[in-house]
GROMACS .gro file of C-alpha atoms in nm:
model
  207
    1MET     CA    1   8.888   3.529   9.490
    2PRO     CA    2   8.954   3.624   9.126
    3ILE     CA    3   8.702   3.483   8.882
    4PHE     CA    4   8.819   3.390   8.535
    5LYS     CA    5   8.546   3.340   8.276
    6ARG     CA    6   8.599   3.099   7.991
    7ASN     CA    7   8.547   3.264   7.652
    8ARG     CA    8   8.373   3.079   7.374
    9ILE     CA    9   8.626   2.957   7.117
   10ARG     CA   10   8.516   3.040   6.765
   11HIS     CA   11   8.834   2.961   6.573
   12GLY     CA   12   9.121   2.722   6.628
   13GLU     CA   13   8.926   2.508   6.875
   14LEU     CA   14   9.164   2.214   6.846
   15ASP     CA   15   9.468   2.433   6.910
   16GLY     CA   16   9.295   2.587   7.210
   17ALA     CA   17   9.203   2.250   7.353
   18ALA     CA   18   9.557   2.124   7.313
   19GLU     CA   19   9.692   2.432   7.488
   20ALA     CA   20   9.445   2.380   7.773
   21LEU     CA   21   9.568   2.025   7.816
   22ARG     CA   22   9.928   2.141   7.830
   23SER     CA   23   9.858   2.419   8.083
   24PRO     CA   24   9.824   2.317   8.449
   25ARG     CA   25   9.492   2.408   8.603
   26ARG     CA   26   9.477   2.710   8.829
   27LEU     CA   27   9.496   2.596   9.189
   28ARG     CA   28   9.318   2.792   9.461
   29LEU     CA   29   9.562   2.897   9.731
   30LEU     CA   30   9.510   3.077  10.060
   31LEU     CA   31   9.820   3.261  10.181
   32VAL     CA   32   9.823   3.350  10.551
   33ASP     CA   33  10.101   3.591  10.645
   34GLU     CA   34  10.102   3.892  10.878
   35ASN     CA   35  10.377   4.064  10.676
   36PRO     CA   36  10.212   4.275  10.403
   37THR     CA   37  10.526   4.289  10.188
   38ALA     CA   38  10.572   3.912  10.199
   39ARG     CA   39  10.204   3.862  10.116
   40ALA     CA   40  10.227   4.086   9.813
   41VAL     CA   41  10.548   3.932   9.678
   42VAL     CA   42  10.440   3.569   9.723
   43ALA     CA   43  10.091   3.637   9.588
   44ARG     CA   44  10.227   3.807   9.275
   45ARG     CA   45  10.476   3.531   9.201
   46LEU     CA   46  10.225   3.251   9.259
   47SER     CA   47   9.964   3.428   9.047
   48HIS     CA   48  10.215   3.428   8.759
   49LEU     CA   49  10.258   3.053   8.818
   50ASN     CA   50   9.887   2.993   8.754
   51TYR     CA   51   9.743   3.010   9.107
   52ASP     CA   52   9.433   3.193   9.224
   53VAL     CA   53   9.564   3.348   9.545
   54VAL     CA   54   9.348   3.464   9.835
   55LEU     CA   55   9.522   3.665  10.107
   56ALA     CA   56   9.466   3.661  10.482
   57GLU     CA   57   9.663   3.883  10.718
   58ASN     CA   58   9.604   3.657  11.018
   59GLY     CA   59   9.456   3.322  11.117
   60PHE     CA   60   9.116   3.459  11.218
   61ILE     CA   61   9.061   3.614  10.876
   62ALA     CA   62   9.169   3.287  10.719
   63LEU     CA   63   8.904   3.099  10.916
   64ASN     CA   64   8.634   3.341  10.798
   65LEU     CA   65   8.747   3.321  10.435
   66LEU     CA   66   8.737   2.942  10.430
   67VAL     CA   67   8.370   2.940  10.528
   68THR     CA   68   8.275   3.053  10.177
   69ARG     CA   69   8.594   3.003   9.973
   70PRO     CA   70   8.722   2.645   9.944
   71VAL     CA   71   9.086   2.619   9.842
   72ASP     CA   72   9.334   2.354   9.731
   73ILE     CA   73   9.631   2.477   9.934
   74ILE     CA   74   9.670   2.671  10.260
   75LEU     CA   75  10.016   2.830  10.273
   76VAL     CA   76  10.090   2.953  10.625
   77ASP     CA   77  10.378   3.155  10.766
   78MET     CA   78  10.502   3.000  11.090
   79GLY     CA   79  10.559   3.347  11.237
   80LEU     CA   80  10.190   3.423  11.292
   81THR     CA   81  10.130   3.589  11.630
   82MET     CA   82   9.758   3.669  11.658
   83LEU     CA   83   9.669   3.304  11.606
   84PRO     CA   84   9.971   3.071  11.583
   85ALA     CA   85  10.003   2.866  11.265
   86VAL     CA   86   9.957   2.526  11.430
   87GLY     CA   87   9.659   2.649  11.631
   88MET     CA   88   9.502   2.795  11.317
   89MET     CA   89   9.548   2.468  11.129
   90GLN     CA   90   9.389   2.273  11.413
   91LYS     CA   91   9.091   2.511  11.430
   92ILE     CA   92   9.039   2.491  11.054
   93ARG     CA   93   9.042   2.113  11.058
   94ALA     CA   94   8.824   2.091  11.369
   95ALA     CA   95   8.566   2.310  11.195
   96ASN     CA   96   8.596   2.095  10.879
   97LEU     CA   97   8.679   2.402  10.670
   98ALA     CA   98   8.982   2.259  10.491
   99GLY     CA   99   8.821   1.977  10.294
  100ASN     CA  100   9.103   1.810  10.103
  101ALA     CA  101   9.324   2.122  10.114
  102CYS     CA  102   9.695   2.074  10.181
  103PHE     CA  103   9.863   2.269  10.461
  104VAL     CA  104  10.212   2.394  10.378
  105MET     CA  105  10.410   2.586  10.640
  106ILE     CA  106  10.662   2.860  10.561
  107ALA     CA  107  10.947   2.857  10.811
  108GLY     CA  108  11.281   3.029  10.856
  109ARG     CA  109  11.606   2.840  10.831
  110LEU     CA  110  11.653   2.855  11.209
  111ASP     CA  111  11.295   2.757  11.288
  112SER     CA  112  11.335   2.380  11.267
  113GLN     CA  113  11.161   2.311  11.599
  114SER     CA  114  10.844   2.491  11.488
  115THR     CA  115  10.853   2.301  11.160
  116VAL     CA  116  10.878   1.969  11.342
  117GLU     CA  117  10.583   2.067  11.562
  118ALA     CA  118  10.376   2.168  11.259
  119LEU     CA  119  10.446   1.844  11.074
  120ALA     CA  120  10.370   1.644  11.389
  121ALA     CA  121  10.040   1.833  11.420
  122GLY     CA  122   9.938   1.731  11.069
  123ALA     CA  123  10.088   1.978  10.821
  124ASP     CA  124  10.142   1.821  10.479
  125ASP     CA  125  10.473   1.989  10.399
  126HIS     CA  126  10.695   2.287  10.475
  127VAL     CA  127  10.916   2.526  10.282
  128VAL     CA  128  11.210   2.725  10.410
  129LYS     CA  129  11.258   3.096  10.339
  130PRO     CA  130  11.390   3.219  10.106
  131PHE     CA  131  11.252   2.965   9.860
  132ASP     CA  132  11.272   2.900   9.489
  133PHE     CA  133  10.926   2.962   9.344
  134ASP     CA  134  10.966   2.703   9.070
  135VAL     CA  135  11.052   2.441   9.331
  136LEU     CA  136  10.763   2.562   9.548
  137ASP     CA  137  10.529   2.534   9.251
  138ALA     CA  138  10.641   2.176   9.183
  139ARG     CA  139  10.597   2.078   9.549
  140LEU     CA  140  10.254   2.237   9.576
  141ARG     CA  141  10.128   2.070   9.260
  142HIS     CA  142  10.269   1.736   9.370
  143LEU     CA  143  10.085   1.769   9.703
  144CYS     CA  144   9.759   1.857   9.528
  145GLN     CA  145   9.794   1.570   9.284
  146ARG     CA  146   9.849   1.331   9.574
  147ALA     CA  147   9.552   1.479   9.762
  148GLU     CA  148   9.333   1.436   9.453
  149GLN     CA  149   9.445   1.074   9.421
  150VAL     CA  150   9.371   1.009   9.788
  151GLY     CA  151   9.034   1.180   9.750
  152ALA     CA  152   8.951   0.972   9.443
  153LEU     CA  153   9.052   0.655   9.628
  154THR     CA  154   8.839   0.757   9.927
  155ARG     CA  155   8.538   0.821   9.702
  156HIS     CA  156   8.596   0.488   9.526
  157ASN     CA  157   8.609   0.306   9.861
  158ALA     CA  158   8.292   0.484   9.973
  159GLU     CA  159   8.117   0.376   9.653
  160LEU     CA  160   8.234   0.017   9.710
  161ASP     CA  161   8.108   0.027  10.068
  162ALA     CA  162   7.772   0.160   9.950
  163ARG     CA  163   7.754  -0.109   9.682
  164ILE     CA  164   7.836  -0.380   9.936
  165ALA     CA  165   7.571  -0.241  10.169
  166ARG     CA  166   7.314  -0.248   9.888
  167ARG     CA  167   7.408  -0.604   9.799
  168ALA     CA  168   7.379  -0.704  10.163
  169VAL     CA  169   7.030  -0.555  10.177
  170GLU     CA  170   6.939  -0.727   9.851
  171LEU     CA  171   7.076  -1.057   9.984
  172GLY     CA  172   6.875  -1.015  10.302
  173GLU     CA  173   6.563  -0.943  10.101
  174THR     CA  174   6.631  -1.247   9.881
  175ARG     CA  175   6.676  -1.469  10.185
  176GLU     CA  176   6.352  -1.335  10.333
  177ALA     CA  177   6.168  -1.399  10.005
  178LEU     CA  178   6.312  -1.753   9.992
  179ARG     CA  179   6.200  -1.815  10.351
  180GLU     CA  180   5.850  -1.694  10.264
  181MET     CA  181   5.845  -1.923   9.960
  182GLN     CA  182   5.952  -2.217  10.174
  183LEU     CA  183   5.677  -2.139  10.425
  184ASP     CA  184   5.422  -2.111  10.143
  185ARG     CA  185   5.542  -2.445  10.006
  186ALA     CA  186   5.511  -2.606  10.349
  187ARG     CA  187   5.159  -2.467  10.388
  188LEU     CA  188   5.068  -2.590  10.039
  189VAL     CA  189   5.207  -2.937  10.111
  190GLY     CA  190   5.017  -2.939  10.439
  191SER     CA  191   4.694  -2.842  10.261
  192ILE     CA  192   4.742  -3.111   9.996
  193GLN     CA  193   4.812  -3.368  10.265
  194ALA     CA  194   4.502  -3.260  10.460
  195LEU     CA  195   4.293  -3.283  10.142
  196HIS     CA  196   4.435  -3.630  10.068
  197ASP     CA  197   4.356  -3.744  10.421
  198GLU     CA  198   4.000  -3.613  10.390
  199VAL     CA  199   3.951  -3.797  10.061
  200GLU     CA  200   4.082  -4.119  10.220
  201ARG     CA  201   3.846  -4.072  10.513
  202LEU     CA  202   3.549  -4.021  10.284
  203HIS     CA  203   3.639  -4.334  10.083
  204ALA     CA  204   3.668  -4.531  10.403
  205ALA     CA  205   3.333  -4.402  10.524
  206GLN     CA  206   3.164  -4.499  10.197
  207GLY     CA  207   3.320  -4.844  10.206
   0.00000   0.00000   0.00000
């Protein structure tokens, strides 16, 4: 995966920061296509659209790449033969290699049945060849934005669950402390009563 190092800004820092805010972040994309020409063309165009593109010539290579290279998008040609696209997607998800990555299938105009099967199996979207790269870019970024929002919501819910669990433990500890205090009070009252009875007995004995 290409690595882009951030240079230290010595002059025009405000202008540079503003430009960074305007520019969309580089998304990490894995392209899986057995056609070398298609891989090269799509990779070059997406790289110009601010993507870091990793190439895999079949599904098995894609599985190996994802072990060490997390990505935001997995763009898969539906014509894979060594490991079919749907089977590859299912293996990736079963091995928990995708994380929050979005699966987008590339299909031909006459391949509607395969597209339906892919979407039914859990693909996030599909594009039809030949496609407009500007439209593809917009769809991919929309998918990633939605995935980030869902991920943020999931993390927020997990934090809430953890907070509720902590409060439940604290409440249980408070209830246990209150029960111990009540037992201590009962023992103290019992001791005072026993002492009072002993004093009364001694007074009666002296009388």
